[in-house]
mmCIF file of N, CA and C in Angstrom:
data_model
loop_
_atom_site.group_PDB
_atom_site.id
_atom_site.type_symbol
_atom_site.label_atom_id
_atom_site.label_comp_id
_atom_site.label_asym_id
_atom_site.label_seq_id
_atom_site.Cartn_x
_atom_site.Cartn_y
_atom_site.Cartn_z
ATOM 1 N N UNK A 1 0.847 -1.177 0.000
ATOM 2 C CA UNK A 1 0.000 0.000 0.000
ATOM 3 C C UNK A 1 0.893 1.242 0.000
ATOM 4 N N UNK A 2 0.570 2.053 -1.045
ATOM 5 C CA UNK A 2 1.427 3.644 -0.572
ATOM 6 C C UNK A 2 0.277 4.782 -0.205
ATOM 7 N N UNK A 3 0.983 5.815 0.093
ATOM 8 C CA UNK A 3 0.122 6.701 0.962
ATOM 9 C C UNK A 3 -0.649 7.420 -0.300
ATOM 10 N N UNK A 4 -1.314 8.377 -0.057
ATOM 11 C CA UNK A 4 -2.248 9.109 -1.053
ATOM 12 C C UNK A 4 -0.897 10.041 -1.744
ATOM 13 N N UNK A 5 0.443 10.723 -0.725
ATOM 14 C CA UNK A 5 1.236 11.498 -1.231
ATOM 15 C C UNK A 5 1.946 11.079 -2.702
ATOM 16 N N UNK A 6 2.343 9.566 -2.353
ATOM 17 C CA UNK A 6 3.040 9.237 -3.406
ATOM 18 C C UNK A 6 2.344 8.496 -4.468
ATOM 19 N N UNK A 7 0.722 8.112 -4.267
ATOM 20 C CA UNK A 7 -0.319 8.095 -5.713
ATOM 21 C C UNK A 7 0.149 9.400 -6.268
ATOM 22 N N UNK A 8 -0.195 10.473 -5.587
ATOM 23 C CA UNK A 8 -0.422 12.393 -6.613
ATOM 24 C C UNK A 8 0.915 12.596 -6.827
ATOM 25 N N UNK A 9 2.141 11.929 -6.533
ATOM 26 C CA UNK A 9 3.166 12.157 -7.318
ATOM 27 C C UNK A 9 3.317 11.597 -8.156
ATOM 28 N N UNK A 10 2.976 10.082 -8.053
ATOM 29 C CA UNK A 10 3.064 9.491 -9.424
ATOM 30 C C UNK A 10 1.839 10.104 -11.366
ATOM 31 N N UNK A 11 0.592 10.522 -10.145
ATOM 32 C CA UNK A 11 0.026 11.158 -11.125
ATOM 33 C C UNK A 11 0.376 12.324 -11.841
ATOM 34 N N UNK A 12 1.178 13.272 -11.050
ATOM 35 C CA UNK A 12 1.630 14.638 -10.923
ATOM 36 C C UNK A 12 2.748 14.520 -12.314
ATOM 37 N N UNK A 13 3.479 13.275 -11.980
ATOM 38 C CA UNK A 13 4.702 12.552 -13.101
ATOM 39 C C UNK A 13 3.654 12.113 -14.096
ATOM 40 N N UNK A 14 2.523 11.751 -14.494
ATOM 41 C CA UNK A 14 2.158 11.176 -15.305
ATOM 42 C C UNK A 14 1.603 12.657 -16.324
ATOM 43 N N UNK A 15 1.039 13.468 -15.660
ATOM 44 C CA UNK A 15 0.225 14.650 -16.116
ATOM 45 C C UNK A 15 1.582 15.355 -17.429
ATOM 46 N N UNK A 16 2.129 15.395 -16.128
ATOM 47 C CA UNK A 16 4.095 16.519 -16.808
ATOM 48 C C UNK A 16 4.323 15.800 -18.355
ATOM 49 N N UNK A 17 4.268 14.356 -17.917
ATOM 50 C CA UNK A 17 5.071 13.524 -18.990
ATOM 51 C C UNK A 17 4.055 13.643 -20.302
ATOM 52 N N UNK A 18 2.693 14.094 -19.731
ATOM 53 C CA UNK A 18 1.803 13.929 -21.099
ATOM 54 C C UNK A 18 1.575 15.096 -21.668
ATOM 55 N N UNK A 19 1.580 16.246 -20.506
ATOM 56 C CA UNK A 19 1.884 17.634 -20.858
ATOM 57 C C UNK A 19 3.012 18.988 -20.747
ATOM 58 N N UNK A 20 4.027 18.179 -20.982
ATOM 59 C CA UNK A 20 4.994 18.990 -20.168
ATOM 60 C C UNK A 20 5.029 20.363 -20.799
ATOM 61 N N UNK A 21 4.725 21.304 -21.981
ATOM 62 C CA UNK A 21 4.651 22.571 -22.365
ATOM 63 C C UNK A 21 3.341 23.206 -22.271
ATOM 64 N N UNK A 22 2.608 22.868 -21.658
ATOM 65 C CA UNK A 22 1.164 23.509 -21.347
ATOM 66 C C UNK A 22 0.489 23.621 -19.789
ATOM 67 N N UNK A 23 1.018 24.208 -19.909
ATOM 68 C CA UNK A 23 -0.228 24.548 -18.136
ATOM 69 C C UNK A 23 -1.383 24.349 -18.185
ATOM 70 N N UNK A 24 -2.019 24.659 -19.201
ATOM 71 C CA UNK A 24 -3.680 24.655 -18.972
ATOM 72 C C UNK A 24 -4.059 22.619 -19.060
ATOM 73 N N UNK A 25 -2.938 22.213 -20.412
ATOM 74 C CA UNK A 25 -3.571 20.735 -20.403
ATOM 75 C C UNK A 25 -3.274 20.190 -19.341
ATOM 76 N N UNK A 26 -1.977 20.419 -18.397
ATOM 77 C CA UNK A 26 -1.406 19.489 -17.596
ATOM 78 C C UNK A 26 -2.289 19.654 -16.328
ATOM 79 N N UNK A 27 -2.694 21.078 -15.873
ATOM 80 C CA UNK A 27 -3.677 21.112 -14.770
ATOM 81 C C UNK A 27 -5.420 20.150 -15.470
ATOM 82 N N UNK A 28 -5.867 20.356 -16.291
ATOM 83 C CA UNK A 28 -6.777 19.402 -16.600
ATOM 84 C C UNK A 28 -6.831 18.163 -16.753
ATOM 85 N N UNK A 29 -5.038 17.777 -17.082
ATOM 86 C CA UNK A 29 -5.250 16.266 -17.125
ATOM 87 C C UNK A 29 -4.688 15.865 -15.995
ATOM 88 N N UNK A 30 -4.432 16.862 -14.821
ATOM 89 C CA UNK A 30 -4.585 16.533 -13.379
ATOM 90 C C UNK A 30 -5.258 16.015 -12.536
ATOM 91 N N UNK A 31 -6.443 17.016 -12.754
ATOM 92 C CA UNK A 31 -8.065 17.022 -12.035
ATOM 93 C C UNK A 31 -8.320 15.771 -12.952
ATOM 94 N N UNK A 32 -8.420 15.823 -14.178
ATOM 95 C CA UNK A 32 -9.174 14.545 -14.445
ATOM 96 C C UNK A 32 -8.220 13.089 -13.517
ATOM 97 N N UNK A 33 -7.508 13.431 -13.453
ATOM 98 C CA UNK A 33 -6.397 12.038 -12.941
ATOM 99 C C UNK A 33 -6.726 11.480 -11.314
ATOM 100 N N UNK A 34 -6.937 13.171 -10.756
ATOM 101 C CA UNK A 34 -7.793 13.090 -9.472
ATOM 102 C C UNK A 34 -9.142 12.654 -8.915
ATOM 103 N N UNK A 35 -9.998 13.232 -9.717
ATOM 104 C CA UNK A 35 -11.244 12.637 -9.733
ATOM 105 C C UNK A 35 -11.091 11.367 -9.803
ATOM 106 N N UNK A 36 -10.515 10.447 -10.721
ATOM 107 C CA UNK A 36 -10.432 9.229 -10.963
ATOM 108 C C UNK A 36 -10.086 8.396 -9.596
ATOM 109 N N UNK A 37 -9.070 8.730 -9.313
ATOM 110 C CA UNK A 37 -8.346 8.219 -8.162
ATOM 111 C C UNK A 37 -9.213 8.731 -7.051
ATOM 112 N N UNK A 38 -9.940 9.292 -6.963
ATOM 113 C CA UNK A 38 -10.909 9.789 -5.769
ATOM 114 C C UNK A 38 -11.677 8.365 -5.910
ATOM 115 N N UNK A 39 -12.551 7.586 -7.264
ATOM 116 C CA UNK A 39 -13.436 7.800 -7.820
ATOM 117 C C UNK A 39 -13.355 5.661 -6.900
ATOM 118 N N UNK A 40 -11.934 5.575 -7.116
ATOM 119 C CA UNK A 40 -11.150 4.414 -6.981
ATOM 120 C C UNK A 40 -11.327 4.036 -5.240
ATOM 121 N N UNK A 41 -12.117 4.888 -4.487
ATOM 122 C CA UNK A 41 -11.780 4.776 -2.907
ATOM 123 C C UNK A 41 -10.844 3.940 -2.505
ATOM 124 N N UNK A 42 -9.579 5.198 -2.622
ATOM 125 C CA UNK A 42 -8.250 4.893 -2.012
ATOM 126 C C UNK A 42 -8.340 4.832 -0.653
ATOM 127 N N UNK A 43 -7.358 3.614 0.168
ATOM 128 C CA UNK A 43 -7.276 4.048 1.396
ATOM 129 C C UNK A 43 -6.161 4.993 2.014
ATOM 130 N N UNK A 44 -6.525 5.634 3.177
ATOM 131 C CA UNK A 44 -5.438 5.845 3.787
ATOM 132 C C UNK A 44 -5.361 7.736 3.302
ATOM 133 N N UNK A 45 -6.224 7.782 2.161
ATOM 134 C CA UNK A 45 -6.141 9.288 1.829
ATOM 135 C C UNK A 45 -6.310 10.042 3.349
ATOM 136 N N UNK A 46 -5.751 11.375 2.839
ATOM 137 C CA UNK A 46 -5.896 12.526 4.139
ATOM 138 C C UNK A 46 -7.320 13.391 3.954
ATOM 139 N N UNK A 47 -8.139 13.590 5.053
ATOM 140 C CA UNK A 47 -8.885 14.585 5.203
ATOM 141 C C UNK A 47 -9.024 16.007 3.732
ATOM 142 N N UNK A 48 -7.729 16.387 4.209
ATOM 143 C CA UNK A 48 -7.608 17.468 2.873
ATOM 144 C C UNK A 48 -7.659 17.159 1.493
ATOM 145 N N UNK A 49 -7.011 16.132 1.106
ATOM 146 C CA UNK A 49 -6.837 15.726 0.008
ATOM 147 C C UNK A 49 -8.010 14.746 -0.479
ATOM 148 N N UNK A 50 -8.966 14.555 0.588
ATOM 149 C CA UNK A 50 -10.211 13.822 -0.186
ATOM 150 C C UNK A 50 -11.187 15.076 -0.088
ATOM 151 N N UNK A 51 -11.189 15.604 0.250
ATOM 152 C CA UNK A 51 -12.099 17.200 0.688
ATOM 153 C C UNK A 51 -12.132 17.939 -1.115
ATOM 154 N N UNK A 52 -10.609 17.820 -1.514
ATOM 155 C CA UNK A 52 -10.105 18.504 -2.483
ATOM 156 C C UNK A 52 -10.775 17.903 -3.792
ATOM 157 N N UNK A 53 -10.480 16.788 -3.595
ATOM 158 C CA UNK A 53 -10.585 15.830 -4.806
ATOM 159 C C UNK A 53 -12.438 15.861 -5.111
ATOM 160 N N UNK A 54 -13.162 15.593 -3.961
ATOM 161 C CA UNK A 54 -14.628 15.374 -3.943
ATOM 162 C C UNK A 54 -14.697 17.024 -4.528
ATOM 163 N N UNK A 55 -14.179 18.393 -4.393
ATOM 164 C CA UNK A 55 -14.767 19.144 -5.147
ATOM 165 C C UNK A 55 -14.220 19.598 -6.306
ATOM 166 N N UNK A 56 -13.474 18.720 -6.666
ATOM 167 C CA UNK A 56 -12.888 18.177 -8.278
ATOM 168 C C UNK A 56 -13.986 17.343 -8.930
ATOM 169 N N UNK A 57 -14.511 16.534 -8.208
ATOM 170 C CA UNK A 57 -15.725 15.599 -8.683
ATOM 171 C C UNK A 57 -17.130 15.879 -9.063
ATOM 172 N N UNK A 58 -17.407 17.037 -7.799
ATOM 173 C CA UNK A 58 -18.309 17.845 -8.117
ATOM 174 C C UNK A 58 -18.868 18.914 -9.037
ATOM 175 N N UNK A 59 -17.671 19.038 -9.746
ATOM 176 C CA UNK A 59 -17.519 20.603 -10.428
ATOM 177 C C UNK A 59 -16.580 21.394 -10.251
ATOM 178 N N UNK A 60 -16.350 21.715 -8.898
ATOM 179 C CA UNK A 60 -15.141 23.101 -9.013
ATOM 180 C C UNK A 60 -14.035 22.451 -9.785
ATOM 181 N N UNK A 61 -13.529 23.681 -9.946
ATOM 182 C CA UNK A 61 -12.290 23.982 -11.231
ATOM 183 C C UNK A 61 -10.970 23.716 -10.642
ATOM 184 N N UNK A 62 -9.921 23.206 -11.516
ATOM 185 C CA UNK A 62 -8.930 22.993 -10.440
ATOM 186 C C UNK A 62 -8.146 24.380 -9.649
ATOM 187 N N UNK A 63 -8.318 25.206 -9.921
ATOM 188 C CA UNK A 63 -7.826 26.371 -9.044
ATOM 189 C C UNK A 63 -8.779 26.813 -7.840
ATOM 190 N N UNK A 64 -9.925 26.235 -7.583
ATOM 191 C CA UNK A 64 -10.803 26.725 -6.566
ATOM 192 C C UNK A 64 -11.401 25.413 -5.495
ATOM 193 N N UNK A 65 -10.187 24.174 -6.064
ATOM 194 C CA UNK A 65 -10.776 23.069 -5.433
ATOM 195 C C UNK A 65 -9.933 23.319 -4.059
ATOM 196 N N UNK A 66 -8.924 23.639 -3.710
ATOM 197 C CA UNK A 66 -7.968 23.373 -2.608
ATOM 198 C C UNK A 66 -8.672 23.929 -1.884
ATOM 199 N N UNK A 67 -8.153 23.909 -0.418
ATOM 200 C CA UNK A 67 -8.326 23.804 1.022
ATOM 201 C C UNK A 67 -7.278 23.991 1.922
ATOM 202 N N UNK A 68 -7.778 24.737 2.866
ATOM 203 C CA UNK A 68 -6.471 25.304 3.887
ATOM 204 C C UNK A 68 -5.944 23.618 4.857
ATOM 205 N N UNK A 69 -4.903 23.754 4.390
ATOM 206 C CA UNK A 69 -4.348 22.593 5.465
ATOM 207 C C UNK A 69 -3.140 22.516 5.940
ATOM 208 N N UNK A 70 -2.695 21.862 7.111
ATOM 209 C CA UNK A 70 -1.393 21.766 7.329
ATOM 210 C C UNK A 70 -0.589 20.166 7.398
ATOM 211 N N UNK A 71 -0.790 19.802 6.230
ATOM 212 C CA UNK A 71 -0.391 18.485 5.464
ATOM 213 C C UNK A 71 0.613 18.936 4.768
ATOM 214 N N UNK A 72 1.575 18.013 4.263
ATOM 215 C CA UNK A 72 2.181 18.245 3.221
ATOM 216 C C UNK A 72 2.074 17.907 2.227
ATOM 217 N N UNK A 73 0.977 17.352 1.810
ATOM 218 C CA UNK A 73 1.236 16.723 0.569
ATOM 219 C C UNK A 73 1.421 17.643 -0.857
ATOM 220 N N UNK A 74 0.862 18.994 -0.975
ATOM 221 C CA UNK A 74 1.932 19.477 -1.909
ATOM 222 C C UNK A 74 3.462 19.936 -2.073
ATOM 223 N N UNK A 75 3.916 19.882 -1.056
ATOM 224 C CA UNK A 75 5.110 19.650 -1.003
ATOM 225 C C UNK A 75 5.948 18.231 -1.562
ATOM 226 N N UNK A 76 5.048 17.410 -1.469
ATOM 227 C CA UNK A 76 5.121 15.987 -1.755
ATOM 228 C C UNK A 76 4.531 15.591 -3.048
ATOM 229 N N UNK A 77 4.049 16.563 -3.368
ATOM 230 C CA UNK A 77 3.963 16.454 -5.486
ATOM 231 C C UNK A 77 4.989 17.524 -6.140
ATOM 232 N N UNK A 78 4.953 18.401 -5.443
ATOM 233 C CA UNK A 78 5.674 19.354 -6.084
ATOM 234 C C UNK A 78 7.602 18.970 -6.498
ATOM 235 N N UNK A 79 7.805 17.788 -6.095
ATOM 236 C CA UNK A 79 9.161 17.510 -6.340
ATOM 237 C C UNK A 79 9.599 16.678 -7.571
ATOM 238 N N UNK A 80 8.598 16.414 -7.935
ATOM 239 C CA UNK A 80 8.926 15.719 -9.862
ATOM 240 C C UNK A 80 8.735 16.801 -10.828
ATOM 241 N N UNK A 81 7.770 18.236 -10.235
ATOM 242 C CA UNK A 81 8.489 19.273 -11.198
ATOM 243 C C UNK A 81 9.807 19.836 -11.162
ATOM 244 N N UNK A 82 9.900 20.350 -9.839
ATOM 245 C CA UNK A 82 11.105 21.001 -9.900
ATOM 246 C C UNK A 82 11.888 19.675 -10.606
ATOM 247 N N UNK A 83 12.402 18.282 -10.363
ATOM 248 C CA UNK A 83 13.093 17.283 -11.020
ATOM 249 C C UNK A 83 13.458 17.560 -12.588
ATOM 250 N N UNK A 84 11.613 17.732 -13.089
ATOM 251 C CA UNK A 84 11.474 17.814 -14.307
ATOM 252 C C UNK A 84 11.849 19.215 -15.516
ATOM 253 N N UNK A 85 11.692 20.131 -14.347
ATOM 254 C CA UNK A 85 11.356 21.689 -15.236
ATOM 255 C C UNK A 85 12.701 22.848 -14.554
ATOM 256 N N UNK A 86 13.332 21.799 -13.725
ATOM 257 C CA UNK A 86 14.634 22.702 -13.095
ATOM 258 C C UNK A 86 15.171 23.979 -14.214
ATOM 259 N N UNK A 87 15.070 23.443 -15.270
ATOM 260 C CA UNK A 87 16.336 24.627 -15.759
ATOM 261 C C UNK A 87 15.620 25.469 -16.640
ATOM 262 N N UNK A 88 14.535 26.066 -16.230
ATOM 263 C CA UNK A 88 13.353 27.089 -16.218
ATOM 264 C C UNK A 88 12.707 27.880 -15.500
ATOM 265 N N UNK A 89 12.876 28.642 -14.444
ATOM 266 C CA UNK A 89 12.347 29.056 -13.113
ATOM 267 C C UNK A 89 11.097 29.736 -13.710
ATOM 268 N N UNK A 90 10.702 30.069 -14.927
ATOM 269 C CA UNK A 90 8.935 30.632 -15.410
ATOM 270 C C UNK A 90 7.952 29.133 -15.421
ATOM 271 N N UNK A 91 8.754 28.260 -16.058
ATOM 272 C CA UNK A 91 6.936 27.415 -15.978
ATOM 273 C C UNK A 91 7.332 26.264 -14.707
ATOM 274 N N UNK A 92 8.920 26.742 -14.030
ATOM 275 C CA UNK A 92 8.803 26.047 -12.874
ATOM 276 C C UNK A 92 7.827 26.279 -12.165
ATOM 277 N N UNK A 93 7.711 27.768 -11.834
ATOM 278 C CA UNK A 93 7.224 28.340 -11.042
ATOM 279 C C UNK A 93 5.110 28.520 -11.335
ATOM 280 N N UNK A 94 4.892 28.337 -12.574
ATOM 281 C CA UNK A 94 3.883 28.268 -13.169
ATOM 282 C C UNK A 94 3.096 26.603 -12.580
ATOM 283 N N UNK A 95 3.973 26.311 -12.925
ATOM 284 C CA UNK A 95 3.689 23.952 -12.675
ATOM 285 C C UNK A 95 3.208 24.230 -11.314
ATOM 286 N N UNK A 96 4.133 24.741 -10.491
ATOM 287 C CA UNK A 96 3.998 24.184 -8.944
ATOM 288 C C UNK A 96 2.886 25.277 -8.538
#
């Protein structure tokens, strides 16, 4: 079993690899990647990150789905961009 952090990194790696020059596709083929994996009742997910995902499922957009938390788990996706987009600090900074 792995935790919910390292499913959304592996998805996070899957999104990059299918969109790595577009922001708009890679955040959509995010949320869609999320919903899915919501859709899958993972165990072990966190509070925040199923909170997030259910209003990915519902409708909201991926910029209005998040939630105040003190988890890390974006800290814990955010490290296959920087991996991926290091020697760019504009759509580094755009990705994450």
């Amino acid at each position: 079993m792995t935790s919910d952090d390292t499913e959304h990194l592996v998805l996070t790696a899957q999104s990059l690899l299918r969109n790595p020059n577009s922001l708009e596709s890679f955040t959509r083929d995010l949320a869609r990647r999320l919903r899915w994996w919501l859709l899958s009742t993972p165990a072990g997910g966190g509070r925040a990150t199923i909170t997030s995902c259910f209003k990915l499922l519902v409708g909201f957009g991926p910029h209005r789905c998040g939630v105040f938390s003190a988890g890390n788990g974006p800290a814990m996706r955010s490290g296959v961009l920087g991996l991926c987009l290091h020697r760019d600090a504009d759509p580094l900074e755009e990705f994450v």
